[in-house]
PDB file of C-alpha atoms in Angstrom:
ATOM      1  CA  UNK A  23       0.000   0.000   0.000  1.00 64.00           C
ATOM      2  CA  UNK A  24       2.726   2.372   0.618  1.00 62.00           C
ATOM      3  CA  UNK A  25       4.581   1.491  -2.256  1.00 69.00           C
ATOM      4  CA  UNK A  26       1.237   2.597  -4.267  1.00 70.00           C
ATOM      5  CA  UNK A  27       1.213   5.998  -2.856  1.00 62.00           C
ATOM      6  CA  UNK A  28       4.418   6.421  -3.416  1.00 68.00           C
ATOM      7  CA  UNK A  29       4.238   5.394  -7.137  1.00 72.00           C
ATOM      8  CA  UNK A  30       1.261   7.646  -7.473  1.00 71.00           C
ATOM      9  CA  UNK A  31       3.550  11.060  -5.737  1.00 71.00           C
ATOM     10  CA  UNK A  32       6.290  10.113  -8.092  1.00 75.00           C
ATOM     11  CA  UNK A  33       4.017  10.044 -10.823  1.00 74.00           C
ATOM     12  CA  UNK A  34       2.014  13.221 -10.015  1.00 75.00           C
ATOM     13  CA  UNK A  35       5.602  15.229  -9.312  1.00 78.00           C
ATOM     14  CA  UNK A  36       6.378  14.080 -12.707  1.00 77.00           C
ATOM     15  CA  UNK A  37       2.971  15.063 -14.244  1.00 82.00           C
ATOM     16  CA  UNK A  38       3.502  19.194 -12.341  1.00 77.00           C
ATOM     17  CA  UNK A  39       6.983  19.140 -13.864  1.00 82.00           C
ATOM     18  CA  UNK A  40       5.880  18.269 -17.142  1.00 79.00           C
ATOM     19  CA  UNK A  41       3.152  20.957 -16.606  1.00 78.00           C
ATOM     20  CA  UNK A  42       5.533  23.383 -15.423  1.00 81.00           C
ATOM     21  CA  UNK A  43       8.338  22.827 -18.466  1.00 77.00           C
ATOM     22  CA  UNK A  44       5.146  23.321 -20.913  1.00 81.00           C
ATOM     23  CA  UNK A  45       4.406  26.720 -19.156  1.00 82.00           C
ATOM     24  CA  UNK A  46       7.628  27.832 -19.109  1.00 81.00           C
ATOM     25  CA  UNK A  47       8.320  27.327 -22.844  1.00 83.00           C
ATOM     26  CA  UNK A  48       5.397  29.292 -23.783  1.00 76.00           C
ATOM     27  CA  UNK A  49       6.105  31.897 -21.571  1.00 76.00           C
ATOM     28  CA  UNK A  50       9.488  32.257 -22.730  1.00 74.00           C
ATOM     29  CA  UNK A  51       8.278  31.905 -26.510  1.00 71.00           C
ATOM     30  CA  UNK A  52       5.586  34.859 -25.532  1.00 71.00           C
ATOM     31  CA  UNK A  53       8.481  37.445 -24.319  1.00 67.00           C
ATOM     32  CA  UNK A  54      10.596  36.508 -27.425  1.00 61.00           C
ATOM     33  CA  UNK A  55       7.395  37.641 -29.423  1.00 67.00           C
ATOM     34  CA  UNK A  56       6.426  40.052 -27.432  1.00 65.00           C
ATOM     35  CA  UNK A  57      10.277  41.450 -27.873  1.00 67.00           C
ATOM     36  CA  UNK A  58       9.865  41.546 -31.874  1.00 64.00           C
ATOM     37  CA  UNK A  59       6.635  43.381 -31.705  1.00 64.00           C
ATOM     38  CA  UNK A  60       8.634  46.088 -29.818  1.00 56.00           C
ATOM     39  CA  UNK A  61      11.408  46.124 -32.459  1.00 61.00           C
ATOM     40  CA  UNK A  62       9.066  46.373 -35.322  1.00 56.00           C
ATOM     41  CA  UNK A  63       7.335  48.885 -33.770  1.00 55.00           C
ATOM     42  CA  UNK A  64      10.446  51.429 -33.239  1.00 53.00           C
ATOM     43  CA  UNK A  65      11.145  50.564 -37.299  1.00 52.00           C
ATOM     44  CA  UNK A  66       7.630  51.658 -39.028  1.00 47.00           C
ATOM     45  CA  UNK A  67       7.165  49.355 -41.869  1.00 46.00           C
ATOM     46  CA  UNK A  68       5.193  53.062 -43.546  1.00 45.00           C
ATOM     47  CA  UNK A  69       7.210  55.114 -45.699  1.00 46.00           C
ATOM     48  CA  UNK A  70       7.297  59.108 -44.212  1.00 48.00           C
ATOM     49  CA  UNK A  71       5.961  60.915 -46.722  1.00 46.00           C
ATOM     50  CA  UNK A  72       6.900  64.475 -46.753  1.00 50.00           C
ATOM     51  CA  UNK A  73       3.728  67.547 -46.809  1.00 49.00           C
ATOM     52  CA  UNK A  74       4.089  69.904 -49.763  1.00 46.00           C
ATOM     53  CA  UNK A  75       4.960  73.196 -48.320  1.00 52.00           C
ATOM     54  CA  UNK A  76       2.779  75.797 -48.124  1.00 47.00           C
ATOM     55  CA  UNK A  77       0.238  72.708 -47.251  1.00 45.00           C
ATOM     56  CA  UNK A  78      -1.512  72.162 -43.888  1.00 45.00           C
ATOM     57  CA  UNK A  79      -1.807  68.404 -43.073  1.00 45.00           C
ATOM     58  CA  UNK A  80      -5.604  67.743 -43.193  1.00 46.00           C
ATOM     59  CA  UNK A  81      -6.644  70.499 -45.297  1.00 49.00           C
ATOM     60  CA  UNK A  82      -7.940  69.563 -48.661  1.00 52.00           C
ATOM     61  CA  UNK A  83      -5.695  70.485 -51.827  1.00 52.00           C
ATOM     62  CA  UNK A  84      -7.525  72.179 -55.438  1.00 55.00           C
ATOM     63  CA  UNK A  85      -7.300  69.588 -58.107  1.00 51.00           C
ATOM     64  CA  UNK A  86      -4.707  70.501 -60.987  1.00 49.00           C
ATOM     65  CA  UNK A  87      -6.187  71.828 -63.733  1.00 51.00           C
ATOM     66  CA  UNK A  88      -5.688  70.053 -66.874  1.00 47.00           C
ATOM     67  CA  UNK A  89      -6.318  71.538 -70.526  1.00 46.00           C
ATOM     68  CA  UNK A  90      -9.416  70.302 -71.558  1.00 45.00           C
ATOM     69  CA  UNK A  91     -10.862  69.084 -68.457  1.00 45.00           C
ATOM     70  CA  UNK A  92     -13.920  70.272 -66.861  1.00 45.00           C
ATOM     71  CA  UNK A  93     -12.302  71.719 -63.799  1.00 48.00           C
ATOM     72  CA  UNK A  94      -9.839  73.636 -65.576  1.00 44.00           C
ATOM     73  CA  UNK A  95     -11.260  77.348 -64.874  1.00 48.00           C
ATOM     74  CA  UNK A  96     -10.885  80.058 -67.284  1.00 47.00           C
ATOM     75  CA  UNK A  97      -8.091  82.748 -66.626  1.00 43.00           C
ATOM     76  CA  UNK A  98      -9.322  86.433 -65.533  1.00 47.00           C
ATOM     77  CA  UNK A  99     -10.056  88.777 -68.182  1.00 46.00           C
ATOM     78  CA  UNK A 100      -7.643  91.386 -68.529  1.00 44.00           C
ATOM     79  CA  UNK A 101      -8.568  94.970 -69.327  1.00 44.00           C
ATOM     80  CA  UNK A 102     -10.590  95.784 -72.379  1.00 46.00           C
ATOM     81  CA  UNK A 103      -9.408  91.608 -73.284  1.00 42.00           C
ATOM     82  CA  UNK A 104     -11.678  88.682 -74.045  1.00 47.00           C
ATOM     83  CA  UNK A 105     -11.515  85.776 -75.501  1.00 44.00           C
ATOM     84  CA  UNK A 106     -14.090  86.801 -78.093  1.00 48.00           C
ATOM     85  CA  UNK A 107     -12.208  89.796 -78.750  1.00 47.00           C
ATOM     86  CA  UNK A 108      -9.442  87.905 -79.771  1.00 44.00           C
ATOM     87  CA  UNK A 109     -11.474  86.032 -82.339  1.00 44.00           C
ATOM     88  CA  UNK A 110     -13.126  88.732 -83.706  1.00 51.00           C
ATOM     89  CA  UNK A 111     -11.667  91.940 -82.812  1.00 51.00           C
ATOM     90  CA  UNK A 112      -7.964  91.754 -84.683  1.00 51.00           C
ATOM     91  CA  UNK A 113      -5.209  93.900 -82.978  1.00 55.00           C
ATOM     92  CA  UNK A 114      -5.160  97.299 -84.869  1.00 51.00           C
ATOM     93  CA  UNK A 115      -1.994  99.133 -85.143  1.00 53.00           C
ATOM     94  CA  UNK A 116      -1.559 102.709 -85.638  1.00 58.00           C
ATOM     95  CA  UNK A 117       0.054 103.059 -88.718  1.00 57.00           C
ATOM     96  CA  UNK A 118      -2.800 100.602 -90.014  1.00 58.00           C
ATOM     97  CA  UNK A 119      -5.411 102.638 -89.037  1.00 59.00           C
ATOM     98  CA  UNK A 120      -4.241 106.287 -90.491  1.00 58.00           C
ATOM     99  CA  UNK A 121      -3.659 103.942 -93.608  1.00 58.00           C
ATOM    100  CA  UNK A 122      -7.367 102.971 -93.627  1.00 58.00           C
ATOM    101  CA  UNK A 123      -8.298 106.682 -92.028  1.00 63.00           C
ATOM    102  CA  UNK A 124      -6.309 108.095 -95.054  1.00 63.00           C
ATOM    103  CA  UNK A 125      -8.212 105.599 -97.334  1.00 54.00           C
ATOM    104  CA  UNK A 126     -11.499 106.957 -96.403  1.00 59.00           C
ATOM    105  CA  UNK A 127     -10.734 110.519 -96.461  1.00 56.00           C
ATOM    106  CA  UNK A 128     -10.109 109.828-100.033  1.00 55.00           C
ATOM    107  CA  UNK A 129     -12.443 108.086-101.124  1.00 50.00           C
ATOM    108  CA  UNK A 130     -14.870 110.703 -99.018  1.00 53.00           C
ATOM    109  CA  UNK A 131     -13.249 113.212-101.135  1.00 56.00           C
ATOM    110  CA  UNK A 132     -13.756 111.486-104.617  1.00 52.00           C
ATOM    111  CA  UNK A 133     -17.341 111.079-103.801  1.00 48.00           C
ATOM    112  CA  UNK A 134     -17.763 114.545-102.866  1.00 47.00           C
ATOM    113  CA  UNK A 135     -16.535 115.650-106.400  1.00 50.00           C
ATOM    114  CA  UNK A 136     -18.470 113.451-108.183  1.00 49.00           C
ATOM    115  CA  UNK A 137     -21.745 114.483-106.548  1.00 49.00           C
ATOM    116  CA  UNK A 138     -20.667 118.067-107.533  1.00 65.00           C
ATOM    117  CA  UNK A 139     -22.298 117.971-110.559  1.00 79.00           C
ATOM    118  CA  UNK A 140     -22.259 120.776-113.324  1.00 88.00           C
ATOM    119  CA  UNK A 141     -25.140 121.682-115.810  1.00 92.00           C
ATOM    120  CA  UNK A 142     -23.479 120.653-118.952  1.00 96.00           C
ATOM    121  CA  UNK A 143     -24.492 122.798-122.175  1.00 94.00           C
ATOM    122  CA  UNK A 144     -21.738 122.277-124.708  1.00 97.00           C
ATOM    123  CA  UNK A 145     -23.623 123.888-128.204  1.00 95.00           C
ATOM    124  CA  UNK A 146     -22.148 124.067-132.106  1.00 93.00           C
ATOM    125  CA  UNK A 147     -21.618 127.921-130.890  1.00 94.00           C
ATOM    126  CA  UNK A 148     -19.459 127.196-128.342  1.00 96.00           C
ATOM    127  CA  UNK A 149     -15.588 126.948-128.382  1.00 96.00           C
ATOM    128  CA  UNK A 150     -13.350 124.315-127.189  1.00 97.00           C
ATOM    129  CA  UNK A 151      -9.914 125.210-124.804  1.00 97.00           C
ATOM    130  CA  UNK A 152      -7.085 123.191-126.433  1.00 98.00           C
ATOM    131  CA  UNK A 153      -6.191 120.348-123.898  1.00 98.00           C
ATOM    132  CA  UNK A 154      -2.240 121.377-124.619  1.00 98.00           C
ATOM    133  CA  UNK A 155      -0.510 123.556-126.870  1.00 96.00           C
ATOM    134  CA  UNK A 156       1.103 122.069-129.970  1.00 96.00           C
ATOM    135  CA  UNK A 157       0.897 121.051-133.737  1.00 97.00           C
ATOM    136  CA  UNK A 158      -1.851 118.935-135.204  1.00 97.00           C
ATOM    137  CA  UNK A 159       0.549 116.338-136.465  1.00 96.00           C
ATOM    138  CA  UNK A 160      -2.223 114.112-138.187  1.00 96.00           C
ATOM    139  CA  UNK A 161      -5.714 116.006-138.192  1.00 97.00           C
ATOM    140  CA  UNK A 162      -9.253 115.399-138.511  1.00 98.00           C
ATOM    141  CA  UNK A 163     -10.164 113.104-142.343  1.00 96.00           C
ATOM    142  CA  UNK A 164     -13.553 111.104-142.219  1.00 96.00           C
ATOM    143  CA  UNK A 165     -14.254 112.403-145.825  1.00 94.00           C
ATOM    144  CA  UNK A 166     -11.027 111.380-147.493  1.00 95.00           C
ATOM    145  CA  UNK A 167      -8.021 109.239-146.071  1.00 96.00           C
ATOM    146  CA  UNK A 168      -4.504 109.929-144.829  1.00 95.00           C
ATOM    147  CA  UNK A 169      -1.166 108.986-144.438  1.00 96.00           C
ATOM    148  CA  UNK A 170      -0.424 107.447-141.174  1.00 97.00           C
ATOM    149  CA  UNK A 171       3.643 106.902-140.893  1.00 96.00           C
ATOM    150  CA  UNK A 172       4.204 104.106-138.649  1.00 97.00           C
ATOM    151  CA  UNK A 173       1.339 101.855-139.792  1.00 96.00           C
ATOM    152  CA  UNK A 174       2.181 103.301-143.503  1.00 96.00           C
ATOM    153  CA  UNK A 175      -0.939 103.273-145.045  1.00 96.00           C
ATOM    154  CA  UNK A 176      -3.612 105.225-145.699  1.00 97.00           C
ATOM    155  CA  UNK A 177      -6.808 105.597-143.301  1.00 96.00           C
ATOM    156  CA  UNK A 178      -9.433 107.669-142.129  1.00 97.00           C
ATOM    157  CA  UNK A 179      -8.833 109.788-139.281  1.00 97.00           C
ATOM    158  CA  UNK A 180     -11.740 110.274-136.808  1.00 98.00           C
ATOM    159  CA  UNK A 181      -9.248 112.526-134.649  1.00 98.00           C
ATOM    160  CA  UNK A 182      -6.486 115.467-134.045  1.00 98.00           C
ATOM    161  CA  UNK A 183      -3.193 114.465-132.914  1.00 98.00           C
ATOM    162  CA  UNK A 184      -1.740 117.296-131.213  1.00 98.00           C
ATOM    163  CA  UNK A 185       2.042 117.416-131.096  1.00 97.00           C
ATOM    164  CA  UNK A 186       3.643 117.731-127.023  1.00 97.00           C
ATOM    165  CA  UNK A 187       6.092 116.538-124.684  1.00 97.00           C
ATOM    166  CA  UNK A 188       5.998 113.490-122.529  1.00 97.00           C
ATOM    167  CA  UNK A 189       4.125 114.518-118.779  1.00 97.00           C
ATOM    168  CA  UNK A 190       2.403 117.408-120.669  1.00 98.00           C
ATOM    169  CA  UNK A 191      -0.601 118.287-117.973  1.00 98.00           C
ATOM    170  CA  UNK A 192      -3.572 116.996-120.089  1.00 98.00           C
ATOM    171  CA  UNK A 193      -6.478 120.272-119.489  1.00 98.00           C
ATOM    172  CA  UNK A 194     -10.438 119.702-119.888  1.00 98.00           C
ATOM    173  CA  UNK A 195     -11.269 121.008-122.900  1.00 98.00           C
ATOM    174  CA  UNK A 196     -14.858 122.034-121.475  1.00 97.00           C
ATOM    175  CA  UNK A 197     -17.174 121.457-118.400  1.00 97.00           C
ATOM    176  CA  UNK A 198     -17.603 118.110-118.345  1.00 97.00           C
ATOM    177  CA  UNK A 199     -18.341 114.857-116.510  1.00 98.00           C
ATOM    178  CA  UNK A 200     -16.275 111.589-116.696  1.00 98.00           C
ATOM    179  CA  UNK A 201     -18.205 109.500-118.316  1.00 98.00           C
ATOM    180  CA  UNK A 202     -15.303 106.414-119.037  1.00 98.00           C
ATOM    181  CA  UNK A 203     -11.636 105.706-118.109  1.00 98.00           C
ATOM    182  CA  UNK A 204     -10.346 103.001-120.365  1.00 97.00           C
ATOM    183  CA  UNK A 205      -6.575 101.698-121.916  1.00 98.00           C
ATOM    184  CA  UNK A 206      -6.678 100.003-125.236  1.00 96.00           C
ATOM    185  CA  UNK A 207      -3.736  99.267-127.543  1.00 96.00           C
ATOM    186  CA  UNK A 208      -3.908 102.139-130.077  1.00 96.00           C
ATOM    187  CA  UNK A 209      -4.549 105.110-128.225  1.00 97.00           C
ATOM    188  CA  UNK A 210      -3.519 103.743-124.507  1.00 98.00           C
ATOM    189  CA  UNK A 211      -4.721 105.236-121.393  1.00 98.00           C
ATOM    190  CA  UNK A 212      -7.931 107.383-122.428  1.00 98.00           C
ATOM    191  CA  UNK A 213     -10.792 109.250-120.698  1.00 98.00           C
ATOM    192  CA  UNK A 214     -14.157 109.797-122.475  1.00 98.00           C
ATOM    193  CA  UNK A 215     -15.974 113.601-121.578  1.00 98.00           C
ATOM    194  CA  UNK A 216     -19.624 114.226-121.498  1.00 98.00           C
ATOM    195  CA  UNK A 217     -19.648 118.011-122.466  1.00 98.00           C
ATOM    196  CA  UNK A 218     -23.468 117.765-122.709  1.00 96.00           C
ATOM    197  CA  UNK A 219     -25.936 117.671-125.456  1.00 97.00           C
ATOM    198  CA  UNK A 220     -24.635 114.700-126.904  1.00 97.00           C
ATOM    199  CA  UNK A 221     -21.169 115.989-127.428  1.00 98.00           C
ATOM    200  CA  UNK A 222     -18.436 113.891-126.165  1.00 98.00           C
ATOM    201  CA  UNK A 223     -14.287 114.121-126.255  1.00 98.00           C
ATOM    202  CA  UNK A 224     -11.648 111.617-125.980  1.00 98.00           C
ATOM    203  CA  UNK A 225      -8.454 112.058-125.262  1.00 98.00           C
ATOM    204  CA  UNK A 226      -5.796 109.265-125.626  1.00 98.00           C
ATOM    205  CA  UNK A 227      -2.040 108.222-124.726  1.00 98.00           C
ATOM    206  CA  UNK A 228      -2.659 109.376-121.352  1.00 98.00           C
ATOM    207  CA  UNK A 229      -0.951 108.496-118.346  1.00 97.00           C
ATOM    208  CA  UNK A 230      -1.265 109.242-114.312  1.00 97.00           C
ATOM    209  CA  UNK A 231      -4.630 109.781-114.895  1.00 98.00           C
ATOM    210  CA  UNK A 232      -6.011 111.528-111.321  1.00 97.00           C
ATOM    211  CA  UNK A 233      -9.827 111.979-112.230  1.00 98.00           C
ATOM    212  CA  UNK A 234     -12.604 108.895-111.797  1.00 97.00           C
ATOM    213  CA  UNK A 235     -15.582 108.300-113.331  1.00 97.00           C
ATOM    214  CA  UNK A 236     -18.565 110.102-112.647  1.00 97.00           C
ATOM    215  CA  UNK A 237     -16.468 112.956-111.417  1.00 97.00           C
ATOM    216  CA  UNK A 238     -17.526 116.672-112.809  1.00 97.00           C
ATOM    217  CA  UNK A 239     -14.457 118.843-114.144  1.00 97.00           C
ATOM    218  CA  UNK A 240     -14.637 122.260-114.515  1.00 97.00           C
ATOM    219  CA  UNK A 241     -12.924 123.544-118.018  1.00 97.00           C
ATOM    220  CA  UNK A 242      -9.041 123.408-117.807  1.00 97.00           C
ATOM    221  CA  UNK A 243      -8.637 120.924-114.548  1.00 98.00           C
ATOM    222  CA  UNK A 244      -6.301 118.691-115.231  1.00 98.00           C
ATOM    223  CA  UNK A 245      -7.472 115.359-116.776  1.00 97.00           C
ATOM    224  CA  UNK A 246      -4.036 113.397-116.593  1.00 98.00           C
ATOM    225  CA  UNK A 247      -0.196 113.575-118.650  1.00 98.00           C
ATOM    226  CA  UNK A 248       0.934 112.854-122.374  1.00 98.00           C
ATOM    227  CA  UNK A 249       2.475 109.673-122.462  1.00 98.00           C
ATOM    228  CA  UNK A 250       4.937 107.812-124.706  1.00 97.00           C
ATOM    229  CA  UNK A 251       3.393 107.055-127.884  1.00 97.00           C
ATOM    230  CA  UNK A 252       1.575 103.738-128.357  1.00 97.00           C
ATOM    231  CA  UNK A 253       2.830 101.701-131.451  1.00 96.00           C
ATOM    232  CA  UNK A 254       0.574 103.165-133.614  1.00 97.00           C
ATOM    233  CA  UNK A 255       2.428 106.373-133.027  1.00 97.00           C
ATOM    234  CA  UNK A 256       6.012 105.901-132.530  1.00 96.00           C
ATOM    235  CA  UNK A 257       7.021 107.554-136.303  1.00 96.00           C
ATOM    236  CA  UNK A 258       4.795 110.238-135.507  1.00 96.00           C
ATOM    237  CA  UNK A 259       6.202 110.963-131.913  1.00 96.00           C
ATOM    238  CA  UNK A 260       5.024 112.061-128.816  1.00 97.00           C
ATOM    239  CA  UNK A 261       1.141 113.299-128.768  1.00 98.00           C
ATOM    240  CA  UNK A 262      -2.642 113.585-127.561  1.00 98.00           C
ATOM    241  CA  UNK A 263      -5.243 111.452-129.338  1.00 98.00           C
ATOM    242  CA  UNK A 264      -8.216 114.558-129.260  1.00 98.00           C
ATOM    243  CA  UNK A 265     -11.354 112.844-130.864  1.00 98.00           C
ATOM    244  CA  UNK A 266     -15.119 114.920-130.810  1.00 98.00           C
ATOM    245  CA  UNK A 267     -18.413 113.330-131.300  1.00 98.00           C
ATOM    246  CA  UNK A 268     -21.528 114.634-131.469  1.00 97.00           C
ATOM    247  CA  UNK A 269     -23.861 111.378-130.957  1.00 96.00           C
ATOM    248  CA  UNK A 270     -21.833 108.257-132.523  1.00 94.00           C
ATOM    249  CA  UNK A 271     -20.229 110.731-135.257  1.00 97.00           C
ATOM    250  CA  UNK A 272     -17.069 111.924-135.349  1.00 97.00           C
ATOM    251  CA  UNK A 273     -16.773 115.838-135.828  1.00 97.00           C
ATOM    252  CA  UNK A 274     -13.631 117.820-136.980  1.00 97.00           C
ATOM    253  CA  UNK A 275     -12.894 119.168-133.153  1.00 97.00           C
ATOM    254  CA  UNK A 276     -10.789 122.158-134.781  1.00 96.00           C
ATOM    255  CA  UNK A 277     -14.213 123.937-135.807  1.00 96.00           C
ATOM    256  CA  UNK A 278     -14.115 124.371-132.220  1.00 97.00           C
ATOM    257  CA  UNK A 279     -11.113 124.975-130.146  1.00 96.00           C
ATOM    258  CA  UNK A 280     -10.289 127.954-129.558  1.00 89.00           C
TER     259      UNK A 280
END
């Protein structure tokens, strides 16, 4: 019987031991874990990210704007600038605009001459002012024909050619209105006169012509400069085509000049 309870103290001593090695290798596996945890924790496993300056932690930043985005908001008008005005007011420089200012004016003016207008009365009785002072070098011939030098033959002549120097000033041989300003090859650059009551003047080989259609001339303005002579002319030399009509007809305008 003794031996029994001694058998059974052995046994429970061994059983507490056992107990008490289990415990005591969990306890000292719980420190070394425990232990870690404290490492880790001094070493964050988070990276530090840094605040942008000017940027207080918690308060909310504007989203970038991006071109063609919805939040992208439009820039602040400047002064007297939008972007309308950009589109379709164009920048205007100064010398541009006393170009277009000058431009007007003259144009302003031109009108204002032509709607001067003149009661035009030319008659058979009255005379003609010679447009510029020289020899008829190859006069009137509708009845008969004459010799023309450079195209040398013979032709009809429907007008005077009055002999002058090249930038002779080119006078209005009457009150008149411009009624055409024209350039064709055989007489050049030419203006055609209403002198009233059918009567109408040419003159030809023309050049810096400063009158414009429509416009009323009083008698002796200036109607433009002789020219170099066309081809037609080159034999005969430098000169003023002067033609008269009455109607569709040509008339002999030295019956008339003065």
């Amino acid at each position: 019987m003794k031996e029994r309870v001694n058998q059974l103290f052995k046994d429970k001593l061994v059983l507490v031991m056992v107990v008490l090695g289990l415990l005591t290798i969990v306890a000292a596996a719980g420190a070394v874990k425990i232990q870690k945890r404290a490492q880790n924790m001094e070493e964050s496993p988070y990276l530090e990210i840094k605040e942008p300056e000017g940027v207080i932690a918690g308060e909310e930043m504007d989203p970038p704007m991006v071109a063609g985005s919805s939040n992208a908001e439009e820039p602040e008008e400047s002064a007297g600038f939008t972007a309308d005005n950009a589109v379709n007011e164009p920048i205007v420089y100064p010398a541009e605009t006393a170009k277009a200012n000058m431009a007007e004016t003259k144009a302003q003016e031109a009108g204002a001459i032509a709607n001067e207008s003149l009661v035009l009365n030319f008659t058979e009785a009255d005379k003609l002012m010679w447009p510029v002072e020289g020899n008829v070098i190859l006069g009137y011939s509708m009845d008969t024909t004459t010799w023309f030098p450079t195209l040398e033959q013979y032709k009809c002549n429907p007008a005077n050619m009055i002999q002058s120097d090249v930038s002779t000033p080119v006078s209005a041989p009457a009150d008149a209105r411009v009624l055409e300003i024209g350039s064709n090859e055989e007489i050049g650059n030419y203006i055609r006169l209403d002198l009233g009551n059918e009567y109408t003047a040419i003159c030809g080989q023309l050049k810096e012509i400063p009158v414009v259609e429509n416009e009323y001339l009083h008698k002796g303005d200036v109607l433009g400069y002789v020219a170099e002579p066309t081809k037609y002319y080159s034999v005969e030399g430098n000169n003023l085509y002067f033609e008269l009509r009455l109607g569709e007809k040509p008339v002999d305008a030295l019956n008339y000049l003065e």
